[in-house]
JSON list of C-alpha atoms and ligand atoms in Angstrom, two decimals:
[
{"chain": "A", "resi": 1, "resn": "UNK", "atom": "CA", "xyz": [131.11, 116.48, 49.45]},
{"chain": "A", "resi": 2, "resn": "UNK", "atom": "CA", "xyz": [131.40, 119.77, 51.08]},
{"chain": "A", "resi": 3, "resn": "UNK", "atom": "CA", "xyz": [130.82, 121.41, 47.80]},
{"chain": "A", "resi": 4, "resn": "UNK", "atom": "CA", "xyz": [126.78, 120.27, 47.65]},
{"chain": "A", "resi": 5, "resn": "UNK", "atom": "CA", "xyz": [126.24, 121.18, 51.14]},
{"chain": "A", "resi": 6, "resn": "UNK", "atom": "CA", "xyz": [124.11, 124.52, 49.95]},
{"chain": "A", "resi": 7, "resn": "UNK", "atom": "CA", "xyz": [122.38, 122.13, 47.37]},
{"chain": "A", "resi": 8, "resn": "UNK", "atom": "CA", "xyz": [121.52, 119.49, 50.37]},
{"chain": "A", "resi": 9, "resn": "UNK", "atom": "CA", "xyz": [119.93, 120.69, 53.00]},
{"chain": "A", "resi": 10, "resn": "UNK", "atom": "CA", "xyz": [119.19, 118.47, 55.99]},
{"chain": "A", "resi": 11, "resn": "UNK", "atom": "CA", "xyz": [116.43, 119.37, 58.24]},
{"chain": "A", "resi": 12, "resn": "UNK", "atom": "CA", "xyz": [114.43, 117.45, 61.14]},
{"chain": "A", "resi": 13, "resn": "UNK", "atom": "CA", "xyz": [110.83, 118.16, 60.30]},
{"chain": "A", "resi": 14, "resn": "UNK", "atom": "CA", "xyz": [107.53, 115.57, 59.72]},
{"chain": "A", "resi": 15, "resn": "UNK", "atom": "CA", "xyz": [107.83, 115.56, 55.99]},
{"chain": "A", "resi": 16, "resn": "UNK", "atom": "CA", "xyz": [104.07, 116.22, 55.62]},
{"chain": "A", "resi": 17, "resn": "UNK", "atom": "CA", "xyz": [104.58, 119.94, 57.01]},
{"chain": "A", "resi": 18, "resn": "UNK", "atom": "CA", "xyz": [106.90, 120.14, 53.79]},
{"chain": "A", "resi": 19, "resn": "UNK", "atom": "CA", "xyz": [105.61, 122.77, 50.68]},
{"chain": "A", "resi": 20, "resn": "UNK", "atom": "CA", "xyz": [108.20, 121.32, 48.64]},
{"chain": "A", "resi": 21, "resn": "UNK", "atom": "CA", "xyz": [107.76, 120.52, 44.58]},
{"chain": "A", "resi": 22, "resn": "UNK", "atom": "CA", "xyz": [107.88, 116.66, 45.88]},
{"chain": "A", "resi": 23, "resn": "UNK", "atom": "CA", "xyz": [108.38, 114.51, 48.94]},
{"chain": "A", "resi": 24, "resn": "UNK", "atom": "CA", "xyz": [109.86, 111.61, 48.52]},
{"chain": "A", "resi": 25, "resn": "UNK", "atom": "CA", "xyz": [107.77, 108.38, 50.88]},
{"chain": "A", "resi": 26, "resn": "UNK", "atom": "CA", "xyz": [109.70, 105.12, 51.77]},
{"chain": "A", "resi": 27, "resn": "UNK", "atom": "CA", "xyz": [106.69, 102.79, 50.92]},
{"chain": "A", "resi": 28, "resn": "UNK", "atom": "CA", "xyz": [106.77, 99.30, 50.77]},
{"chain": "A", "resi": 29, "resn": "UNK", "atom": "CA", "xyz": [105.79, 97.51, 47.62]},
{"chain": "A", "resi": 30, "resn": "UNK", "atom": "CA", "xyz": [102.08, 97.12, 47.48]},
{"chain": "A", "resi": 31, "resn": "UNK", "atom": "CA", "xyz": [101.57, 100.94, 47.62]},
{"chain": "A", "resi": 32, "resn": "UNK", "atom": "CA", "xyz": [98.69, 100.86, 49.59]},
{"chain": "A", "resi": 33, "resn": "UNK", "atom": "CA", "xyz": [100.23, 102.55, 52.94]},
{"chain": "A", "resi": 34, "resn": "UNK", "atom": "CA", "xyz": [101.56, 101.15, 55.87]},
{"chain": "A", "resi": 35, "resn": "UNK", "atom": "CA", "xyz": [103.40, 102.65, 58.84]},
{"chain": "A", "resi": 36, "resn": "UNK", "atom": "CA", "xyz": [106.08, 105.24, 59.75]},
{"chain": "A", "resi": 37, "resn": "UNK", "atom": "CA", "xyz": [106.39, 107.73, 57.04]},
{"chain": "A", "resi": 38, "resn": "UNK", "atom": "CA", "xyz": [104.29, 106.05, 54.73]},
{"chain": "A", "resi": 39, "resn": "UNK", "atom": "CA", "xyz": [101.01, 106.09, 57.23]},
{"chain": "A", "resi": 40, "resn": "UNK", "atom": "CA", "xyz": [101.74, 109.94, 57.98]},
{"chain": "A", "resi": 41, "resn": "UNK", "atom": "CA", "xyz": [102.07, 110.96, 54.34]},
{"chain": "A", "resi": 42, "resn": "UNK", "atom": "CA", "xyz": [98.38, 108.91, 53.87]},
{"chain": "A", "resi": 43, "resn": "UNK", "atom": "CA", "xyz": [96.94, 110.32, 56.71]},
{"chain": "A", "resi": 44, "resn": "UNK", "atom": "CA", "xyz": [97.68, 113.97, 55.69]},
{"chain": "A", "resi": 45, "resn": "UNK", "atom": "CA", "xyz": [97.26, 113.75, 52.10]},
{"chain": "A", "resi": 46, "resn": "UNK", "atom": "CA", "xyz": [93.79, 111.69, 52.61]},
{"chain": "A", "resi": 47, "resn": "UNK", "atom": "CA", "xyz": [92.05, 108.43, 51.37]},
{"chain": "A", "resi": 48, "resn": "UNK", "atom": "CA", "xyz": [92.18, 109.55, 47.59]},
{"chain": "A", "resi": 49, "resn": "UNK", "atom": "CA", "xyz": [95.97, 109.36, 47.76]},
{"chain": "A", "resi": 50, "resn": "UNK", "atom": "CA", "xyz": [95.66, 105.14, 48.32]},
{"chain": "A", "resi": 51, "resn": "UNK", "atom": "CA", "xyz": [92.80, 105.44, 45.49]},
{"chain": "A", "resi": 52, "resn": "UNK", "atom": "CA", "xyz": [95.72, 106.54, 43.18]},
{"chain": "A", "resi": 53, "resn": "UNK", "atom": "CA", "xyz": [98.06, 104.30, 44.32]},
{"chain": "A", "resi": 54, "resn": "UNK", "atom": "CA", "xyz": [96.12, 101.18, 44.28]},
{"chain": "A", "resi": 55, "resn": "UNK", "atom": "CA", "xyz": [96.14, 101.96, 40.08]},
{"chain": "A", "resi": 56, "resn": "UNK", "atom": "CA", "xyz": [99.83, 101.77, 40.16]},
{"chain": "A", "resi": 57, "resn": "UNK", "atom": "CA", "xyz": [100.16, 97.97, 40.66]},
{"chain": "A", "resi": 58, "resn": "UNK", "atom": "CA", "xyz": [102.92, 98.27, 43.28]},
{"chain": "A", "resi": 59, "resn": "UNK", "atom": "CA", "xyz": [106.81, 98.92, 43.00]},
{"chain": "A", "resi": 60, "resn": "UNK", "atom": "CA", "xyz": [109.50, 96.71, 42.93]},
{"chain": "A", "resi": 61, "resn": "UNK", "atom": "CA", "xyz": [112.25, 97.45, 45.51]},
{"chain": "A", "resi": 62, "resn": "UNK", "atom": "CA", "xyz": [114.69, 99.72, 44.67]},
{"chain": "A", "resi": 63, "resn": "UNK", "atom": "CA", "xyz": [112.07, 101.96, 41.91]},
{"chain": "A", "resi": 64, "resn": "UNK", "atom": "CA", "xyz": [109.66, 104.68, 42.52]},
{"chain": "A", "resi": 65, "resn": "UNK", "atom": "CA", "xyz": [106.56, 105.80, 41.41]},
{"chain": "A", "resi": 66, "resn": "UNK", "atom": "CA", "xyz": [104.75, 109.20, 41.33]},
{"chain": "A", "resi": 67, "resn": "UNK", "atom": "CA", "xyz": [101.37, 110.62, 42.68]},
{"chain": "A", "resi": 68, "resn": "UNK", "atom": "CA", "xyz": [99.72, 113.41, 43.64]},
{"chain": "A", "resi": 69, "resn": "UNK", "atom": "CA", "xyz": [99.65, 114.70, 46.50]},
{"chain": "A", "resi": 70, "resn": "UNK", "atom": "CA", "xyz": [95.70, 115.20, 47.59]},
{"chain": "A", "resi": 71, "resn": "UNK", "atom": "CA", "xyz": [95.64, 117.56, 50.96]},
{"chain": "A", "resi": 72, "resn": "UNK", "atom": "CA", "xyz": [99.64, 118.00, 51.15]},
{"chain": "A", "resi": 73, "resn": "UNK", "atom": "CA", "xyz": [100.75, 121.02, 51.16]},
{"chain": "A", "resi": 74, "resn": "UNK", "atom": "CA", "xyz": [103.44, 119.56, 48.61]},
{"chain": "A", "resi": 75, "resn": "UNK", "atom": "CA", "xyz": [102.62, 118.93, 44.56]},
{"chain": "A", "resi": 76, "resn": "UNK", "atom": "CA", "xyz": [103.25, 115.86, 43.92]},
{"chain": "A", "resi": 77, "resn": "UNK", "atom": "CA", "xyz": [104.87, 112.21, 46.43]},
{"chain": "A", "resi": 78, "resn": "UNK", "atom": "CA", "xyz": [107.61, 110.16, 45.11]},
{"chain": "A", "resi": 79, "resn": "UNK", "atom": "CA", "xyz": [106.99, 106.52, 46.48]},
{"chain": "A", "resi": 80, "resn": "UNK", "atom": "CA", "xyz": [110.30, 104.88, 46.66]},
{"chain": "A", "resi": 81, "resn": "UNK", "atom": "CA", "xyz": [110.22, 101.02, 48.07]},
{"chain": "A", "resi": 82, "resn": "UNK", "atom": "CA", "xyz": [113.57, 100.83, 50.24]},
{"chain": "A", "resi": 83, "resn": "UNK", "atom": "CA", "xyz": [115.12, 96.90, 50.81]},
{"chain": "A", "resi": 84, "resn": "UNK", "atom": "CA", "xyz": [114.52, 95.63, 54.08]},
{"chain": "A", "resi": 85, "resn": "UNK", "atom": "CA", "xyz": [118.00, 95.30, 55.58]},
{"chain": "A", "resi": 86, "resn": "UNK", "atom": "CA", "xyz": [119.07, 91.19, 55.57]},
{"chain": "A", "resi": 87, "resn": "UNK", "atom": "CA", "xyz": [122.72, 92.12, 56.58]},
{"chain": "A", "resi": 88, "resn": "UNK", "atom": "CA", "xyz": [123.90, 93.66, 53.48]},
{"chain": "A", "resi": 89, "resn": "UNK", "atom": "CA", "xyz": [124.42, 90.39, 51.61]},
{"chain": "A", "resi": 90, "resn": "UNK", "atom": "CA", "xyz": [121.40, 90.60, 49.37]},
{"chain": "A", "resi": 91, "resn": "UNK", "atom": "CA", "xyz": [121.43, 94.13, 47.53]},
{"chain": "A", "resi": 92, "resn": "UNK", "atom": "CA", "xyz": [120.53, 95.69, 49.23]},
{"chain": "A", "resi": 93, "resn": "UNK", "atom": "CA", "xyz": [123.28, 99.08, 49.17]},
{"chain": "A", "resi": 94, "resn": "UNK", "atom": "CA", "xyz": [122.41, 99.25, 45.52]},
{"chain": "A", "resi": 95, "resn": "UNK", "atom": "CA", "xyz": [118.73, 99.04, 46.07]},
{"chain": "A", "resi": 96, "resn": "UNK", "atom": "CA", "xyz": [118.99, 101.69, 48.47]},
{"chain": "A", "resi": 97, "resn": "UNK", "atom": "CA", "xyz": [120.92, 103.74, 45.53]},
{"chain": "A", "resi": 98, "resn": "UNK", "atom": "CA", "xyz": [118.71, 103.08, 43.35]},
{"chain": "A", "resi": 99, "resn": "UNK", "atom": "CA", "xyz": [115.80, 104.50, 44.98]},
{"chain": "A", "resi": 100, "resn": "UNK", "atom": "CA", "xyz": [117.61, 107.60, 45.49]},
{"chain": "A", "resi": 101, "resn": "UNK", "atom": "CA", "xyz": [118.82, 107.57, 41.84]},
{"chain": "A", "resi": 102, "resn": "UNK", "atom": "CA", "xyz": [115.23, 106.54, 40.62]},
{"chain": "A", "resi": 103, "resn": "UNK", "atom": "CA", "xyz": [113.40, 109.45, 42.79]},
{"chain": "A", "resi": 104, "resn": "UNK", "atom": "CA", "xyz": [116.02, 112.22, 41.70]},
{"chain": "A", "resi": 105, "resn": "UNK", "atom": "CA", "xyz": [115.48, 111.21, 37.71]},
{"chain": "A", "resi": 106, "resn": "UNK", "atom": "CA", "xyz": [111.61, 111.55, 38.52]},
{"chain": "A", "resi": 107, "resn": "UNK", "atom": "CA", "xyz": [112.47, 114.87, 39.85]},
{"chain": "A", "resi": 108, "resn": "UNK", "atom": "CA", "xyz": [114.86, 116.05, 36.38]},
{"chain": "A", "resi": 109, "resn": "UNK", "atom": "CA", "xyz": [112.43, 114.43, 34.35]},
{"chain": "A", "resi": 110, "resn": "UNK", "atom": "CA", "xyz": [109.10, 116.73, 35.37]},
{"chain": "A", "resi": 111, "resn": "UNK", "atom": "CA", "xyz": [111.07, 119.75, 36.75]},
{"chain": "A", "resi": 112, "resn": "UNK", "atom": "CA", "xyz": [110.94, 119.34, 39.87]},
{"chain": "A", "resi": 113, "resn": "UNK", "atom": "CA", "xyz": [112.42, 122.22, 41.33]},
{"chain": "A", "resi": 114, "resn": "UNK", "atom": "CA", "xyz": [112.67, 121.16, 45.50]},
{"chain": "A", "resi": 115, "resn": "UNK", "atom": "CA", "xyz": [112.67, 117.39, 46.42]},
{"chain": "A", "resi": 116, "resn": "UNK", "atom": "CA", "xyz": [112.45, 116.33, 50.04]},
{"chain": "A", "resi": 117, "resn": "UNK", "atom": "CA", "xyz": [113.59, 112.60, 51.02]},
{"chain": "A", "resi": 118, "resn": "UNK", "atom": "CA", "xyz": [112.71, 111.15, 53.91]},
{"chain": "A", "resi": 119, "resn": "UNK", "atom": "CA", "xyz": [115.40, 108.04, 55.29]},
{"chain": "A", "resi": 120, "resn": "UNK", "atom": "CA", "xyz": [114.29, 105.34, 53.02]},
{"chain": "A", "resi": 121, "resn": "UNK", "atom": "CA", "xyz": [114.77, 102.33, 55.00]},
{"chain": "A", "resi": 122, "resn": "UNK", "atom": "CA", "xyz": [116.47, 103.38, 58.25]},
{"chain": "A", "resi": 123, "resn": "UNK", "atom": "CA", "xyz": [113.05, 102.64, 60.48]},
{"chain": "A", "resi": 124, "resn": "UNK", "atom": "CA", "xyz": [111.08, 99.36, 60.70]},
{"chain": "A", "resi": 125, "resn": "UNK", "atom": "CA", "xyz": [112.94, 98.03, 57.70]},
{"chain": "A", "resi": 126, "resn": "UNK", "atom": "CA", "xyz": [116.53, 98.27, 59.63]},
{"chain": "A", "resi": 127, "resn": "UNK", "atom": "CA", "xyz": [118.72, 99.40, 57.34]},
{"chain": "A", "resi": 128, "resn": "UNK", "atom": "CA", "xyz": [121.84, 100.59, 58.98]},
{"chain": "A", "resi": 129, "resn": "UNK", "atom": "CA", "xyz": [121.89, 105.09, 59.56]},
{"chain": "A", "resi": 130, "resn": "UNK", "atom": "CA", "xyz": [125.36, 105.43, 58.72]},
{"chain": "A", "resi": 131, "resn": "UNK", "atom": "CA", "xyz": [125.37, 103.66, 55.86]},
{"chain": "A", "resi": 132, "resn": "UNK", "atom": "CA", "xyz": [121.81, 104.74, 54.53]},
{"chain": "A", "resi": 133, "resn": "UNK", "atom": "CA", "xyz": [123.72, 108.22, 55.15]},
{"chain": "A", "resi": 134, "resn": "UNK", "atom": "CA", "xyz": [126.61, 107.80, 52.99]},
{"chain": "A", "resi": 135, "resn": "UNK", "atom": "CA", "xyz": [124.48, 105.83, 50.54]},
{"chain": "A", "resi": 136, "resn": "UNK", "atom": "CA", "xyz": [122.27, 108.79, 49.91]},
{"chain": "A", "resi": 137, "resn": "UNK", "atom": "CA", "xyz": [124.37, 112.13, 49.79]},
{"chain": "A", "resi": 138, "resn": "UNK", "atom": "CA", "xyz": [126.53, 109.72, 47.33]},
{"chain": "A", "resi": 139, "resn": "UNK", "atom": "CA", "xyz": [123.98, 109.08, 45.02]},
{"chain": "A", "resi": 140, "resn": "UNK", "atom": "CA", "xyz": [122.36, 113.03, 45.80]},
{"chain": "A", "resi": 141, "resn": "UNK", "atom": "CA", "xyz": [125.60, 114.32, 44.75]},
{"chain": "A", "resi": 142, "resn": "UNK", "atom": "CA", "xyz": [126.29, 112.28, 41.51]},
{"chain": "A", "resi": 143, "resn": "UNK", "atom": "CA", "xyz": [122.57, 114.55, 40.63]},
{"chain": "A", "resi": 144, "resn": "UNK", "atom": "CA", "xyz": [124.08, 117.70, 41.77]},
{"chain": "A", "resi": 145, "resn": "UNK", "atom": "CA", "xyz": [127.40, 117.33, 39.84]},
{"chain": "A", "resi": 146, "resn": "UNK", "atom": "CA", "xyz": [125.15, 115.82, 36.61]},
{"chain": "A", "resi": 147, "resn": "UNK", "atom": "CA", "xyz": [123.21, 118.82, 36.43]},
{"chain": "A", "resi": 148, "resn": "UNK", "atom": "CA", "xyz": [120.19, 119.33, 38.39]},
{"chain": "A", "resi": 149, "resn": "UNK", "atom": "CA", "xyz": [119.87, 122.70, 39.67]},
{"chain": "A", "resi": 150, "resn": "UNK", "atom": "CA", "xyz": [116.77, 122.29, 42.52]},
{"chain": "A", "resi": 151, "resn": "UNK", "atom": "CA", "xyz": [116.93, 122.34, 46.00]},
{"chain": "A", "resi": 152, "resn": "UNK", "atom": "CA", "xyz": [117.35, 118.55, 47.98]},
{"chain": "A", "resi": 153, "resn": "UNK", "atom": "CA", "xyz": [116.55, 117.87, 51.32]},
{"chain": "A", "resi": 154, "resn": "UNK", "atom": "CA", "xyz": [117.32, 115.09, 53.59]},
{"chain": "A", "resi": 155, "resn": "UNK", "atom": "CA", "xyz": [114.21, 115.13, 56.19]},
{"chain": "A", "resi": 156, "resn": "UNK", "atom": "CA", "xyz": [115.06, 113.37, 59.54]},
{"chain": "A", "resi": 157, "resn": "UNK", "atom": "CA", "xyz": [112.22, 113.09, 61.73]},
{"chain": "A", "resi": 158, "resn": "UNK", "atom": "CA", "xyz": [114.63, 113.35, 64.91]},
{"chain": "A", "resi": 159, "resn": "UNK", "atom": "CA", "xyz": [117.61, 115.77, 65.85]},
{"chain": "A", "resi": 160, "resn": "UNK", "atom": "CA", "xyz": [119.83, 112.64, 66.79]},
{"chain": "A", "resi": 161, "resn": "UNK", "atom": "CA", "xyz": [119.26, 111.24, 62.82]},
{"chain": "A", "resi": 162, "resn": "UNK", "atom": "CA", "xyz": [121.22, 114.28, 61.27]},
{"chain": "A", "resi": 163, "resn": "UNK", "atom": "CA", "xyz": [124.64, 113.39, 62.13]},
{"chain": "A", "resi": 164, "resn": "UNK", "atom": "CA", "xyz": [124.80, 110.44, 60.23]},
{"chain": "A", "resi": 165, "resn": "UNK", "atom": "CA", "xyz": [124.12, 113.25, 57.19]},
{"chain": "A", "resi": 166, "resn": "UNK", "atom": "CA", "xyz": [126.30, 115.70, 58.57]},
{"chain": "A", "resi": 167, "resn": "UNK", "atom": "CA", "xyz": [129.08, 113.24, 59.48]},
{"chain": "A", "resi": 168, "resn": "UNK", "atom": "CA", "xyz": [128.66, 112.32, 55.86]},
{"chain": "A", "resi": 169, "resn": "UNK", "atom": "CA", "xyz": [129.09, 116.06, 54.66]},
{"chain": "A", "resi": 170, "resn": "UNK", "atom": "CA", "xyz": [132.05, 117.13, 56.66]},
{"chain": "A", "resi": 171, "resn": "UNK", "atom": "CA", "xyz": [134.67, 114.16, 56.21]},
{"chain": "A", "resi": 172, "resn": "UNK", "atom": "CA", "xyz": [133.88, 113.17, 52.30]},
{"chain": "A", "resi": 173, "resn": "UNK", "atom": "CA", "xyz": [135.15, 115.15, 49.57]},
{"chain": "B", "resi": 1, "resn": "LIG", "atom": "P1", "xyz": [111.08, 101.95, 56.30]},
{"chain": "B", "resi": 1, "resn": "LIG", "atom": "O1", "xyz": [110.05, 100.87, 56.41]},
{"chain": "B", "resi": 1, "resn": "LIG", "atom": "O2", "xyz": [111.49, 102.24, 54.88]},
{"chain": "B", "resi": 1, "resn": "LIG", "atom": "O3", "xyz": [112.24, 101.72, 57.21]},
{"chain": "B", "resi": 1, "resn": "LIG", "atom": "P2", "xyz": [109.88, 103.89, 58.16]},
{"chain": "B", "resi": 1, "resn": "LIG", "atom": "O4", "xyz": [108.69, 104.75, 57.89]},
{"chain": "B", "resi": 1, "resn": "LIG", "atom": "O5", "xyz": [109.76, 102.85, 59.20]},
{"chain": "B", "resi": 1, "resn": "LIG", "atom": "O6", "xyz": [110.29, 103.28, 56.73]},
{"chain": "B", "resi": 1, "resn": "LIG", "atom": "O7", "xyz": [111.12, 104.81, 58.51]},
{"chain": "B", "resi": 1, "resn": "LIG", "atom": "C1", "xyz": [111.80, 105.60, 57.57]},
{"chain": "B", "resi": 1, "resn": "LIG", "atom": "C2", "xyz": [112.23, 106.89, 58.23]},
{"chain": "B", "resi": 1, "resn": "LIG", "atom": "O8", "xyz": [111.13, 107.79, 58.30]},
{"chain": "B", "resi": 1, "resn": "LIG", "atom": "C3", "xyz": [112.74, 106.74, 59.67]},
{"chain": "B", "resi": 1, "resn": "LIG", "atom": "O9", "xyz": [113.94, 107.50, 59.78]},
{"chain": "B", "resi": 1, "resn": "LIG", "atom": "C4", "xyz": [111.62, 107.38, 60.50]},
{"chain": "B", "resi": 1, "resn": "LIG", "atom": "O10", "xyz": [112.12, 107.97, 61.69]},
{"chain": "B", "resi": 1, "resn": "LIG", "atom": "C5", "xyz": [111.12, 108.44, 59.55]},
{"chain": "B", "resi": 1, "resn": "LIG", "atom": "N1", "xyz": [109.77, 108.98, 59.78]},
{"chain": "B", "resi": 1, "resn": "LIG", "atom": "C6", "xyz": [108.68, 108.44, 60.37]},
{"chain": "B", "resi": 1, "resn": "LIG", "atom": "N2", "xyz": [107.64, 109.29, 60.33]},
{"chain": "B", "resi": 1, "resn": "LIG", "atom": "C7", "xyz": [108.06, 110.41, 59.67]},
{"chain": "B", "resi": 1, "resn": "LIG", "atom": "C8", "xyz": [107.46, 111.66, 59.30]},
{"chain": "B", "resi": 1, "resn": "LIG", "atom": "N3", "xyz": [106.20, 111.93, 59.58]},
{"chain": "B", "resi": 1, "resn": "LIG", "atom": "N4", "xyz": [108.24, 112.57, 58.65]},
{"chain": "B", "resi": 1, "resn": "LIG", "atom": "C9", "xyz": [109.52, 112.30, 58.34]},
{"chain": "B", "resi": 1, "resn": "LIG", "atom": "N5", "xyz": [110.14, 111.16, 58.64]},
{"chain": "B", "resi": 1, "resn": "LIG", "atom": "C10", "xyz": [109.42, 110.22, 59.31]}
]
């Protein structure tokens, strides 16, 4: 995977800071905010982001939906809806994929030129780091090597989260 690591960039930042084309939010399925990432990207963007999203009739796990992005300094947020992590018995690696796959085909499908993820379901929903590592950069990569041209980045929101990326992007080929 060494090959993507210009295309991938992994960065410790609050994702709200980030004047990107999109950011990508690990929501839950309702839409309508909640905590972690998803209450920070509300907070910044405003109360007319949750006026959009509450038109959207919720996600199902594993899919995304788009918005604007209101007073971010970003153009437009990906929602994704991570699984909540039941031990890996229920789907939940492929969900995780999926939102990944689902968020990047948002991106190729209205240009997106720079798309920021934050770590879909590594905080109160428990998903594993390691895993939600490889998980990603796989799925990132099968973009990279399909085509798309933009810039990706992995936003942790702590130093200690990027070695489960970088880990990731030094051993796999
Ligand atoms: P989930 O419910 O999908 O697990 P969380 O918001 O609890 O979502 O956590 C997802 C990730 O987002 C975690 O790695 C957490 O540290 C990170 N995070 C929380 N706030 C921010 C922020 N402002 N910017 C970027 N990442 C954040």
């Amino acid at each position: 995977m060494e090959k993507y690591s210009d295309k991938i960039k992994v960065v410790v930042a609050d994702i709200t800071t980030l004047k990107v084309d999109a950011i990508v939010n690990a929501a839950n399925r309702s839409l309508l905010g909640g905590g972690g990432v998803d209450g920070a990207i509300h907070r910044a963007a405003g109360p007319e982001l949750v006026k959009e999203c509450a038109t959207l009739g919720g996600c199902q796990t594993g899919h995304c939906k788009m918005t604007d992005a209101y007073k971010l300094p970003c153009k437009k947020v990906i929602h994704a809806v991570g699984p909540v992590w039941y031990g890996g018995q229920q789907g939940e690696e492929s969900l995780l994929a999926s939102c990944y796959d689902n968020a990047m085909k948002l991106a190729e499908e209205n240009h997106l030129e720079s798309i920021a993820f934050s770590c879909i379901s590594t905080g109160v929903y428990g998903f594993p780091k390691d895993k939600a590592a490889r998980i990603a950069l796989q799925t990132l990569s099968a973009h990279i090597r399909d085509g798309y041209q933009g810039q990706i980045i992995i936003c942790c929101f702590s130093e200690a989260d990027t070695r489960y990326y970088y880990q990731v992007l030094t051993t796999d080929n």
